[in-house]
Short mmCIF file of C-alpha atoms in Angstrom, two decimals:
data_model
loop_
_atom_site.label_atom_id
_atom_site.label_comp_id
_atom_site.label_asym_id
_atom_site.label_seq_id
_atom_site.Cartn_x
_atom_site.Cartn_y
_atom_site.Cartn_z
CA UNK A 1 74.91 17.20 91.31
CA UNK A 2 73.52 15.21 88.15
CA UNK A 3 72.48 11.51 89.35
CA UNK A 4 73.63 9.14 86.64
CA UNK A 5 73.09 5.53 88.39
CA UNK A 6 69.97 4.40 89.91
CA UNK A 7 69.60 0.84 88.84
CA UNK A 8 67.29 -0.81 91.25
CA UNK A 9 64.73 1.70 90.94
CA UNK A 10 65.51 2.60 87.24
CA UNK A 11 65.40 -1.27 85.74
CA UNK A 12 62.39 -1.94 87.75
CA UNK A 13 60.64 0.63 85.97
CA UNK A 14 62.39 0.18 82.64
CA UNK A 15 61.45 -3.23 82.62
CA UNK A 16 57.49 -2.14 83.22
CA UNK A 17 57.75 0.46 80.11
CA UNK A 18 59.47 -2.03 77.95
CA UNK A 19 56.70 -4.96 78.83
CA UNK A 20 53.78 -2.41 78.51
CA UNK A 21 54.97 -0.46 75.14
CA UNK A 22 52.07 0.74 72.91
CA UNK A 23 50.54 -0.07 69.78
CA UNK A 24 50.21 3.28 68.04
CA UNK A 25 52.98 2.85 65.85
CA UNK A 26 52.65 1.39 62.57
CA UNK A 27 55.20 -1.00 63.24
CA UNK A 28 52.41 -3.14 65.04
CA UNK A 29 49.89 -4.84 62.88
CA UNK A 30 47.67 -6.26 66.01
CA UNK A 31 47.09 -5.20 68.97
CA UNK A 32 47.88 -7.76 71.91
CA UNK A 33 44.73 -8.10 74.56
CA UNK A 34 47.34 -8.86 77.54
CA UNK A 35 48.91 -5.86 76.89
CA UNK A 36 48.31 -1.77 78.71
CA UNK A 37 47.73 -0.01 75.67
CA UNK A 38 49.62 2.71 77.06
CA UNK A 39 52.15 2.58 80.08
CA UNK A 40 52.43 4.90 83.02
CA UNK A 41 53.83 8.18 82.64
CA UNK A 42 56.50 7.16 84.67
CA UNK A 43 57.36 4.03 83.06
CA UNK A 44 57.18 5.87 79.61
CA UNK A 45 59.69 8.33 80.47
CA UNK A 46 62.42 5.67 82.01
CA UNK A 47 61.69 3.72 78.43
CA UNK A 48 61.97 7.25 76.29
CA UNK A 49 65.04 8.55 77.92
CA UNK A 50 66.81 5.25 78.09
CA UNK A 51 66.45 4.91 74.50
CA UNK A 52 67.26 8.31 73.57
CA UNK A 53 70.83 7.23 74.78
CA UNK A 54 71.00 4.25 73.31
CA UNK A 55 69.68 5.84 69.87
CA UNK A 56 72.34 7.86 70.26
CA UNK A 57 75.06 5.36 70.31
CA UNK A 58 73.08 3.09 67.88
CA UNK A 59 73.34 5.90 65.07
CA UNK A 60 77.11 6.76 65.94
CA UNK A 61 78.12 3.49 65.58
CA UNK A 62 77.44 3.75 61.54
CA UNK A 63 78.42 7.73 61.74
CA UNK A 64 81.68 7.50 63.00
CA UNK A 65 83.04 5.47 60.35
CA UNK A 66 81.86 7.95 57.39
CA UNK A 67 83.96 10.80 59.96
CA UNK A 68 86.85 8.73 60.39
CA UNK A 69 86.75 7.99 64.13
CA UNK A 70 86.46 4.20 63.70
CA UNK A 71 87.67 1.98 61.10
CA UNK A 72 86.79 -1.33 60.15
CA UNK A 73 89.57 -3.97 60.47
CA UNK A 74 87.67 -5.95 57.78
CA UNK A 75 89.10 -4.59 54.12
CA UNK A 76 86.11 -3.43 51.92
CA UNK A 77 83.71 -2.87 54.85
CA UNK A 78 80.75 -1.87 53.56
CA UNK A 79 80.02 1.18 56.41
CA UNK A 80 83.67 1.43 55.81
CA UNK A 81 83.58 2.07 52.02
CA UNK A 82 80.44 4.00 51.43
CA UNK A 83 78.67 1.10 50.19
CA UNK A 84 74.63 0.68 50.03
CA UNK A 85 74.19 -0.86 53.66
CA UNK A 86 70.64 -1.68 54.84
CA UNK A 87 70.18 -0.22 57.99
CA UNK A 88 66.33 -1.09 59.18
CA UNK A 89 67.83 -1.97 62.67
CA UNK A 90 68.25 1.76 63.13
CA UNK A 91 65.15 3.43 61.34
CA UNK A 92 63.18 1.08 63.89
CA UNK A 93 64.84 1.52 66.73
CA UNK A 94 64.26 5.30 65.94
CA UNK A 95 60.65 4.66 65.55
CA UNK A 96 59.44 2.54 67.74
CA UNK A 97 61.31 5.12 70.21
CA UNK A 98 59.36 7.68 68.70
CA UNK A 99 56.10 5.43 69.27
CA UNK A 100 56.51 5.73 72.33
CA UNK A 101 58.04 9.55 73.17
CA UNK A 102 54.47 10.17 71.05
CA UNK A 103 52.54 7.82 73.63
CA UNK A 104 54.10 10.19 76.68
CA UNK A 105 53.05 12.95 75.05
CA UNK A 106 49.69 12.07 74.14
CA UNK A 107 49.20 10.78 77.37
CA UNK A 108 50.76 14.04 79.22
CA UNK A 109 47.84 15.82 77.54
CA UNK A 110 45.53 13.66 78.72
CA UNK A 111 46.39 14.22 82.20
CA UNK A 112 47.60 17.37 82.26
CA UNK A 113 51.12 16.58 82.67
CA UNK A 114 53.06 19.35 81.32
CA UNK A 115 56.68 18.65 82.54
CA UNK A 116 56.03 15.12 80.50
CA UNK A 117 54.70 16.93 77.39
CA UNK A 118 57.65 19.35 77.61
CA UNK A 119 60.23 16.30 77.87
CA UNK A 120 58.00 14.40 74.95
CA UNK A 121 58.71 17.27 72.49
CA UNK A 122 62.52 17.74 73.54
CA UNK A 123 62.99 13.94 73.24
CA UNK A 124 61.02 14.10 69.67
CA UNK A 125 62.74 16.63 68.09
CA UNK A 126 65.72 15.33 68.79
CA UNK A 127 64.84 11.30 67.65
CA UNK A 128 63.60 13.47 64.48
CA UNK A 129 66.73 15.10 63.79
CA UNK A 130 68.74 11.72 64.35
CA UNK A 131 65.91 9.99 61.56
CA UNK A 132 66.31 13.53 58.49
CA UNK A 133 70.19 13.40 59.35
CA UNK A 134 70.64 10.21 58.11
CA UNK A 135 67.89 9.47 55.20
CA UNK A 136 66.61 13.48 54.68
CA UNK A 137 62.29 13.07 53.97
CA UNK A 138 60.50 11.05 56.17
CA UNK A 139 57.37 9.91 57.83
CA UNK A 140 56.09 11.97 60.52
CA UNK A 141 52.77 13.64 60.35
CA UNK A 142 50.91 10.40 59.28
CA UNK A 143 53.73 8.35 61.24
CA UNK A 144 51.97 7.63 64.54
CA UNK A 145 47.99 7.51 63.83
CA UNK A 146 46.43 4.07 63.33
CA UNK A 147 44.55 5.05 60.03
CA UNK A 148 47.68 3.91 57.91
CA UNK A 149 50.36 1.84 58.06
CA UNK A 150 51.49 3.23 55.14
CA UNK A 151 52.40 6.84 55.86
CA UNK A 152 53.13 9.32 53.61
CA UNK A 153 56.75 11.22 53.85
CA UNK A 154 57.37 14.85 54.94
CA UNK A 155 60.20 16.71 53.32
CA UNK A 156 63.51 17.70 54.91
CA UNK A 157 62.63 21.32 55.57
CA UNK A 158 59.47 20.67 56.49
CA UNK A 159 60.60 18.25 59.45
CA UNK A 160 63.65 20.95 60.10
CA UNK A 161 61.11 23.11 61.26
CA UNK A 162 59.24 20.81 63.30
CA UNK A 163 62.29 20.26 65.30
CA UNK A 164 62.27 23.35 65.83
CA UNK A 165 58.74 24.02 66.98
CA UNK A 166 58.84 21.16 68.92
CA UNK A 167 61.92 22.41 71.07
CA UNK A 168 59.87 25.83 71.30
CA UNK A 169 56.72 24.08 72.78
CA UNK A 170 58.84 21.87 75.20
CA UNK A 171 60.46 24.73 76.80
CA UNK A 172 57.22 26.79 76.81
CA UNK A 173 55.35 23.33 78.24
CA UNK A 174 58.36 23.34 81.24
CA UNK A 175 58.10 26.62 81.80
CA UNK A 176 54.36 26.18 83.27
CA UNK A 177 53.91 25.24 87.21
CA UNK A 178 51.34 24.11 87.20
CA UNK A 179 52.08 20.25 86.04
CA UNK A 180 49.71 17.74 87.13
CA UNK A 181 52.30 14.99 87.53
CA UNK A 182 55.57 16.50 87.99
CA UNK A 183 58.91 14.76 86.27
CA UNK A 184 59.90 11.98 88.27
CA UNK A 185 63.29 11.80 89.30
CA UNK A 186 64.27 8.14 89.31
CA UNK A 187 62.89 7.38 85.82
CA UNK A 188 64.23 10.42 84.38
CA UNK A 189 67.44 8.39 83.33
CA UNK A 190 68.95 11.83 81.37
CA UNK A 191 68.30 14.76 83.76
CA UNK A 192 66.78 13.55 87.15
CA UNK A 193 63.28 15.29 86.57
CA UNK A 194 65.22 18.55 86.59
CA UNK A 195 63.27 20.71 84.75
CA UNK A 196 65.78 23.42 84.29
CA UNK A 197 68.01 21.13 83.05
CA UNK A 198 65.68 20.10 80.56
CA UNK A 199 64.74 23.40 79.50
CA UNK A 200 69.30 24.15 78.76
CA UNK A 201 69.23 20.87 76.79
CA UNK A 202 66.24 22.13 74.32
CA UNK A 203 68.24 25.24 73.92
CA UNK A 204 71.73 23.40 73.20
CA UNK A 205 69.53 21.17 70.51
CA UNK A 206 68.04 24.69 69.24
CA UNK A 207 71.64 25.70 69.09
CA UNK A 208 72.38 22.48 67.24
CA UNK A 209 69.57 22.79 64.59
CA UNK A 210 70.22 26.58 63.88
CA UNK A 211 73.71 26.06 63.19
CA UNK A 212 73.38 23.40 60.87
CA UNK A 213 71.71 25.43 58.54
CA UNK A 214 75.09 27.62 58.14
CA UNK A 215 75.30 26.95 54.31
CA UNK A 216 71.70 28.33 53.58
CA UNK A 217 70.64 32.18 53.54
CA UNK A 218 68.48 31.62 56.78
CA UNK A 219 71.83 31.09 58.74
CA UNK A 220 71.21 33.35 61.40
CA UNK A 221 74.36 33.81 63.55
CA UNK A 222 72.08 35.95 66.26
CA UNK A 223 69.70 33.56 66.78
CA UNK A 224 72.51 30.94 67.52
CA UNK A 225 73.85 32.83 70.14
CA UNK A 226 70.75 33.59 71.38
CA UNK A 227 70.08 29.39 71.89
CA UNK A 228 73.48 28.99 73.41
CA UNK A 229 73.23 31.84 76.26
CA UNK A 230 69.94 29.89 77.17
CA UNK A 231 71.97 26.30 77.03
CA UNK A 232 74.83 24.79 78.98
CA UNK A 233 76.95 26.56 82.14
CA UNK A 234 79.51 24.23 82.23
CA UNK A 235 80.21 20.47 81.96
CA UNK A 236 77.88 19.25 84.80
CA UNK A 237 74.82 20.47 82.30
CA UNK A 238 75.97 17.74 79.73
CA UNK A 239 73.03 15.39 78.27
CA UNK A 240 74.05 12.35 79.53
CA UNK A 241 72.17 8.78 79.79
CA UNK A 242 74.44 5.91 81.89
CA UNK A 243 71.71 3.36 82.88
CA UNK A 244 73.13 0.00 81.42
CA UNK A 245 71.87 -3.46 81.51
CA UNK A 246 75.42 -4.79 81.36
CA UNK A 247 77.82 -1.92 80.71
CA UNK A 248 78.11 1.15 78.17
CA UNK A 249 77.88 -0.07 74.75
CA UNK A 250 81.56 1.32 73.44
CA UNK A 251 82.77 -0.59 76.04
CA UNK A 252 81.09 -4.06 74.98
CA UNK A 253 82.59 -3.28 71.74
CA UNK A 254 85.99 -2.78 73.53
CA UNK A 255 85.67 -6.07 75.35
CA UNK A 256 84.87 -7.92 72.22
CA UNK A 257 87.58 -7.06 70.92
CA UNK A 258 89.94 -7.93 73.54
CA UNK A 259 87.94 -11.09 72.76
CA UNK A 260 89.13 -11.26 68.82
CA UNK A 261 85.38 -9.94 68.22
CA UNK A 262 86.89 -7.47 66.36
CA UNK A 263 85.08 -4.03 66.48
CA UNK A 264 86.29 -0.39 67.61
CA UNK A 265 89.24 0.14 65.89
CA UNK A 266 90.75 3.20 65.85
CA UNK A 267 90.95 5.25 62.48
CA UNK A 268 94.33 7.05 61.30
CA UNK A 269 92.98 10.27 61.07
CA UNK A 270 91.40 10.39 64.36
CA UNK A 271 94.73 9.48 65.51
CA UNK A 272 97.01 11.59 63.20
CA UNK A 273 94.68 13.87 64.23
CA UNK A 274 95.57 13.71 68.10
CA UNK A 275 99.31 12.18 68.11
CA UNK A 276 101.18 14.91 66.34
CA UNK A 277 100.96 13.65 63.05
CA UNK A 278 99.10 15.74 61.43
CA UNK A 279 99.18 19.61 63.05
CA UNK A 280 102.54 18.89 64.69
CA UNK A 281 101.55 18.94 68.39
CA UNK A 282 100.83 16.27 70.36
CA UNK A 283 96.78 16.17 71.89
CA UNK A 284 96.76 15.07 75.25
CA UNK A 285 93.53 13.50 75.01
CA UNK A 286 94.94 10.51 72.78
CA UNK A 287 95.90 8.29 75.70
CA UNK A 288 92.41 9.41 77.73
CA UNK A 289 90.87 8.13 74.35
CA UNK A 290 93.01 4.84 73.60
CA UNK A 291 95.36 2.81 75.12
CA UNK A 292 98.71 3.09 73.22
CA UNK A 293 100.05 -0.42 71.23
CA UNK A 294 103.24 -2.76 72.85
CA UNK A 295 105.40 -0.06 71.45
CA UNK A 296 104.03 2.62 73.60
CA UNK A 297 102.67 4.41 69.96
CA UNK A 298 99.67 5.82 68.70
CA UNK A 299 98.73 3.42 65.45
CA UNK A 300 95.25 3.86 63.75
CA UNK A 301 94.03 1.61 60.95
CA UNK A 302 93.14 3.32 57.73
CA UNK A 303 89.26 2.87 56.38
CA UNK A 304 88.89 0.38 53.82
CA UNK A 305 92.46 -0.82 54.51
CA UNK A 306 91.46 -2.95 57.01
CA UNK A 307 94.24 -4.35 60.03
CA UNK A 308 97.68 -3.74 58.59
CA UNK A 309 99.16 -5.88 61.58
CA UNK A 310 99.91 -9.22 61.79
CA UNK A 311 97.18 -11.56 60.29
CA UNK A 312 95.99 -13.51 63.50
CA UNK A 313 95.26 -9.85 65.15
CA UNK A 314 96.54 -11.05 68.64
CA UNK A 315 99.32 -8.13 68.83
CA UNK A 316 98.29 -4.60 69.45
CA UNK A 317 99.85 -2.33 67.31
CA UNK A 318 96.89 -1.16 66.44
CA UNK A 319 94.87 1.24 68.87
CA UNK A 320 91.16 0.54 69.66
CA UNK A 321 88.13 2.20 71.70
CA UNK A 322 89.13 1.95 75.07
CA UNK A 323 87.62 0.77 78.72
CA UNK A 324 90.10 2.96 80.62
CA UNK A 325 88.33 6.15 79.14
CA UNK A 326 86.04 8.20 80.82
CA UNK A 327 83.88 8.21 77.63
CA UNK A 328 84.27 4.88 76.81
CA UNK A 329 84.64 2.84 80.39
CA UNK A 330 81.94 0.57 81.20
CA UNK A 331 80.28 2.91 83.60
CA UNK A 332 80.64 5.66 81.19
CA UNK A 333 77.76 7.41 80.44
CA UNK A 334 76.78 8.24 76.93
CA UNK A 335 76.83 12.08 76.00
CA UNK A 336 74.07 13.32 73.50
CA UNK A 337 74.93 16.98 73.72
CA UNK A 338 77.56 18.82 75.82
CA UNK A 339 78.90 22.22 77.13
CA UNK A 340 81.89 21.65 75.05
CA UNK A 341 79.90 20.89 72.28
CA UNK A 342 78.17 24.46 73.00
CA UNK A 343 81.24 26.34 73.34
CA UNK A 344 81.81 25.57 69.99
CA UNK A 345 79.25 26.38 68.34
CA UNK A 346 79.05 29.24 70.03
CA UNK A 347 83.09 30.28 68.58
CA UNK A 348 81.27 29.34 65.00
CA UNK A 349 78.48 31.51 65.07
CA UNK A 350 80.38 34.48 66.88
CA UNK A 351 83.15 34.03 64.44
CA UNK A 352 80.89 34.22 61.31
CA UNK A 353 78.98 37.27 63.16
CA UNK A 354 82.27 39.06 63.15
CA UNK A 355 83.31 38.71 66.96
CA UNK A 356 86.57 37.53 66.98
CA UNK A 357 87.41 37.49 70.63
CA UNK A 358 83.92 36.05 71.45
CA UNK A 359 84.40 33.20 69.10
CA UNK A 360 87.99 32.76 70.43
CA UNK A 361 87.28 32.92 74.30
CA UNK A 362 84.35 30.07 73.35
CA UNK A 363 87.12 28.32 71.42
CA UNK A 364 89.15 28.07 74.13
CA UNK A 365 86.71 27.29 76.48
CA UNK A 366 85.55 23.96 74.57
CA UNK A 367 88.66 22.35 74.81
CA UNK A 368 89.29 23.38 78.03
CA UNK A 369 85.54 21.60 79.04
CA UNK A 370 86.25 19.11 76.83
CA UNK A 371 89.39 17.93 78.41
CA UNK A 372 88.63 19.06 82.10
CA UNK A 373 85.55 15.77 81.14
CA UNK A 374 88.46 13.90 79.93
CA UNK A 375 90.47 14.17 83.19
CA UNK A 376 93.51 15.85 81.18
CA UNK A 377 95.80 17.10 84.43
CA UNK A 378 96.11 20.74 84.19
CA UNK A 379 99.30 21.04 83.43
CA UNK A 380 98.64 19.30 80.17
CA UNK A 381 95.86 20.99 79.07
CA UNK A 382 97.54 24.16 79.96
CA UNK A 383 100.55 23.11 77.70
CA UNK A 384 98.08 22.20 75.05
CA UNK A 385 96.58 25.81 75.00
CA UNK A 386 99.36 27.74 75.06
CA UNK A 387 100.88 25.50 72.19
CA UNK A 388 101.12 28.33 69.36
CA UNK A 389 99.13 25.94 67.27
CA UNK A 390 96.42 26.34 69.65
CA UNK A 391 96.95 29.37 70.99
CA UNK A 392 96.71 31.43 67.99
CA UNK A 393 95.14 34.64 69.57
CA UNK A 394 91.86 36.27 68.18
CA UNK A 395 93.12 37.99 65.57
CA UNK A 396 94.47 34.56 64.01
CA UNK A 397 91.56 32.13 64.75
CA UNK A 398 90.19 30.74 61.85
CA UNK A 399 86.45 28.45 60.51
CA UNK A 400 89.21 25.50 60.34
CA UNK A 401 91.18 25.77 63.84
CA UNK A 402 87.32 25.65 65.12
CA UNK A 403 86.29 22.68 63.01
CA UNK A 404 89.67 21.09 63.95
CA UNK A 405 89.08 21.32 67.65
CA UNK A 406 85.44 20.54 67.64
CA UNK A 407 86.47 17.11 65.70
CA UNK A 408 87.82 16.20 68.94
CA UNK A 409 84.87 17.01 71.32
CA UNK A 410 82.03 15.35 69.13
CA UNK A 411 84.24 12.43 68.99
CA UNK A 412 81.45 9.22 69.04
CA UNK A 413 78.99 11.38 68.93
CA UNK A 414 76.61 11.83 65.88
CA UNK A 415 76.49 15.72 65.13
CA UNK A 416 80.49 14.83 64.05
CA UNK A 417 78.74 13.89 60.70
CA UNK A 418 76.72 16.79 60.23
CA UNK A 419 79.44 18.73 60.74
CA UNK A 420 81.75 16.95 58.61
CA UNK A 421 79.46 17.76 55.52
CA UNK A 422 79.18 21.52 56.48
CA UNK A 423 82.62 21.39 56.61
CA UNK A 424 82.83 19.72 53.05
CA UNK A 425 85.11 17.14 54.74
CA UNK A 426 87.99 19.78 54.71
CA UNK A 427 89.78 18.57 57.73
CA UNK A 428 93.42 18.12 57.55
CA UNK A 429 94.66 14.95 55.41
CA UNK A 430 91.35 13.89 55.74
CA UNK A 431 90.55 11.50 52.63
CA UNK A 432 88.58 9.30 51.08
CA UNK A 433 88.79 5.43 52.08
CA UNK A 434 90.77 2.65 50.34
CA UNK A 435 88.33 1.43 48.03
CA UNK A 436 85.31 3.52 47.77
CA UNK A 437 82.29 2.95 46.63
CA UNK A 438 81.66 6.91 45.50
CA UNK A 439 83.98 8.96 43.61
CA UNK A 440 83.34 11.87 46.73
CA UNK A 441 82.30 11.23 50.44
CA UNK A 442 79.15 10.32 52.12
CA UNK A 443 76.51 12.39 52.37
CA UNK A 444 73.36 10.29 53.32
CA UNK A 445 71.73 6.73 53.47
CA UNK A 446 69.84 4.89 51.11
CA UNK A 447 66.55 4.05 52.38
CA UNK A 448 65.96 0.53 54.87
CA UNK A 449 64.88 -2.13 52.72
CA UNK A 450 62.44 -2.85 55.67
CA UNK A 451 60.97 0.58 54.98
CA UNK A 452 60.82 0.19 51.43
CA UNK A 453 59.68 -3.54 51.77
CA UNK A 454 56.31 -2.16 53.15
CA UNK A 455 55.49 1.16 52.55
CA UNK A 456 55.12 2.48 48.93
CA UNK A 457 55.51 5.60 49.96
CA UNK A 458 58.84 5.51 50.48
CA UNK A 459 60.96 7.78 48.20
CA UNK A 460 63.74 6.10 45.86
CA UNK A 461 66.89 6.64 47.64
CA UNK A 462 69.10 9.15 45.94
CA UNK A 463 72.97 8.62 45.10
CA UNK A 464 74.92 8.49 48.77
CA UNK A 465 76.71 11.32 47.42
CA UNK A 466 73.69 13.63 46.91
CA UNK A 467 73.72 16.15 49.60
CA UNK A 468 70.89 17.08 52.07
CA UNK A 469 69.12 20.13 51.85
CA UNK A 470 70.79 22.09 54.51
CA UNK A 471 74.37 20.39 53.07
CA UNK A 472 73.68 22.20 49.55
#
């Protein structure tokens, strides 16, 4: 049984790794005498894994308003509308995580740690992935050395690969037994120093990384499955992180809004999407997402429109991220990569190898994980399945009924974005916001202006429009 809450022990350690955080990131222009220079393997991994969930959040906050999930109740938002947004927040936060997943590593050499070298490379790759996602090239190889603090910027494929090796070395590295220090279990805030756990979640992000690639000849449906038989069981495998200094961070946004902090709102195609609108059957998983409005409806609020209620925003006719979820509640914990998720990917790559009843029984068994973590009673996820929209058979499943499910189960999460650009944005009535600032959707960010404030290295930031490699 995963442990998800152990606070005493957790935040005393937490606070140790955040108070004795390296230097060897070029972030840091001096070093600071009353500092470690390098924290406890222990400490280091409660700091690495807490902000691998927090990462994950931080960079699905911006992502789910280019996929429609959330929609700004501010008309003209700039997230909203596709507009040049500086987001150095997030590159550091990225990095200075990095800094120190790179310090655990380093440091798991050193003492012949491999269980913490094996988490280091899982926990790297996947920081990576989050950083070339959102910008494409970027520092890496010169990015955590002291001989620069200007680093020089490796190319998209070139850091696609070292995801990949990375994942390769962390399962061969957990694989070992013969770990000097083995994982410990209170700091581990994802798996509980389960190292078999571990070892599934490098596969599921192997899954993840070989899938992406579907628009390039190198799509290799094979080696997909391959990754997936090695990944997830079931729902009690998930990736989760739930250690929280206050509460879950959707639901601080939730409870600012009840607050007239206004934040979390709802989009109509996420919505449409799940209240009948749209496919013409009604997605139990709407009122484990939201709370309805005073009229007992499903409302979202279209992107760029901004709150088409009244003007003070005290009714709710509107729906918003909720506390009452099981995603979302303030004990929730945050999900960076699931079974569901799997099972998906799994009915992608079977369908595009040809196996039409493998890609529908995984089809079928993602939403039924998916809403079996939603707490969907039984008989309404049975009702949902059989639905002949849903229940289509093999012979009738189809690249969109797959995308169109999946939409549901990455909700918050950011792989929705990378799929949504494989996808070409195709989803039903899916469209471009009020107001855009490009004439097609999203496809990357421009470059932090903290980033390009100090390093001359950094590469002019293409149009927002201009597709990633793997996108083209």
């Amino acid at each position: 049984m995963k442990k998800i809450v152990r606070y005493a022990l957790a935040f005393t350690m937490l606070g140790a790794a955040m108070g004795l955080q390296s230097c060897e990131d070029y972030f840091d222009l001096n070093d600071n005498p009353n500092l470690v220079p390098v924290a406890p393997l222990s400490a280091l991994l409660s700091t690495t894994t807490h902000k691998t969930g927090l990462n994950s959040q931080r960079v699905a906050a911006t992502t789910s308003f280019f996929v429609q999930y959330v929609a700004s109740p501010t008309a003209g938002s700039g997230t909203d509308t596709y507009q040049v947004t500086d987001y150095t927040g997030t590159w550091d936060a990225l990095y200075l995580a990095m800094a120190d997943i790179y310090d655990m590593r380093q440091k798991g050499i050193e003492e012949g740690a491999s269980d913490y070298v094996g988490v280091a490379n899982i926990l790297m790759s996947y920081h990576l992935s989050l950083v070339t996602d959102l910008w494409g090239d970027a520092p890496y190889s010169e990015g955590f050395v002291n001989s620069t603090l200007t680093p020089g910027f490796d190319t998209e494929e070139e850091l696609n690969a070292e995801e990949l090796r990375l994942l390769d070395e962390g399962i061969a590295e957990l694989q070992k037994t013969d770990s000097k220090v083995v994982l410990d279990d209170a700091n581990d805030l994802i798996h509980g120093g389960d190292k078999d756990a571990w070892i599934k979640t490098a596969y599921a992000l192997k899954a993840r990384l070989l899938n992406k690639v579907s628009k390039q000849p190198s799509y290799d449906p094979a080696a997909v499955l391959s990754a997936v038989e090695n990944s997830y069981k079931s729902n009690a495998d998930d990736a989760e992180m739930a250690v929280f200094a206050l509460r879950n961070p959707w639901a601080e946004v939730a409870r600012s809004n009840a607050s007239l902090i206004l934040g979390g709102w709802l989009s109509e195609q996420l919505v449409n999407h799940l209240n009948g609108t749209t496919y013409g059957v009604v997605d139990p998983r709407i009122s484990r997402i939201t709370d309805p409005t005073v009229t007992g409806t499903y409302v979202g609020t279209p992107n760029g429109v901004g709150n088409v209620g009244p003007a003070n925003n005290t009714v709710k006719d509107e729906v918003y991220i909720s506390r009452n979820s099981p995603l979302t509640g303030e004990a929730s914990p945050l999900t960076i990569v699931s079974y569901a998720e799997m099972k998906f990917v799994e009915a992608e790559a079977a369908f595009r190898a040809g196996d039409r009843q493998r890609a529908y029984n995984a089809y079928l068994e993602g939403i039924r994980a998916n809403m079996d973590k939603l707490e969907v009673p039984v008989a309404e996820r049975e009702a949902y399945l059989s639905n002949p929209v849903v229940g289509v058979g093999a012979a009738n499943l189809t690249l969109d009924l797959i995308f169109k499910e999946k939409y549901v189960v990455t909700y918050l999460n950011p792989e929705a974005w990378n799929d949504a650009r494989r996808y070409d944005y195709q989803y039903a009535s899916f469209t471009l916001p009020a107001n855009a600032a490009l004439p097609t959707y999203i496809r990357r960010l421009a470059y932090p202006q903290g980033e390009t404030s100090k390093n001359p290295n950094t590469p002019d930031s293409p149009v927002l429009s201009e597709p990633l490699w793997w996108d083209q």
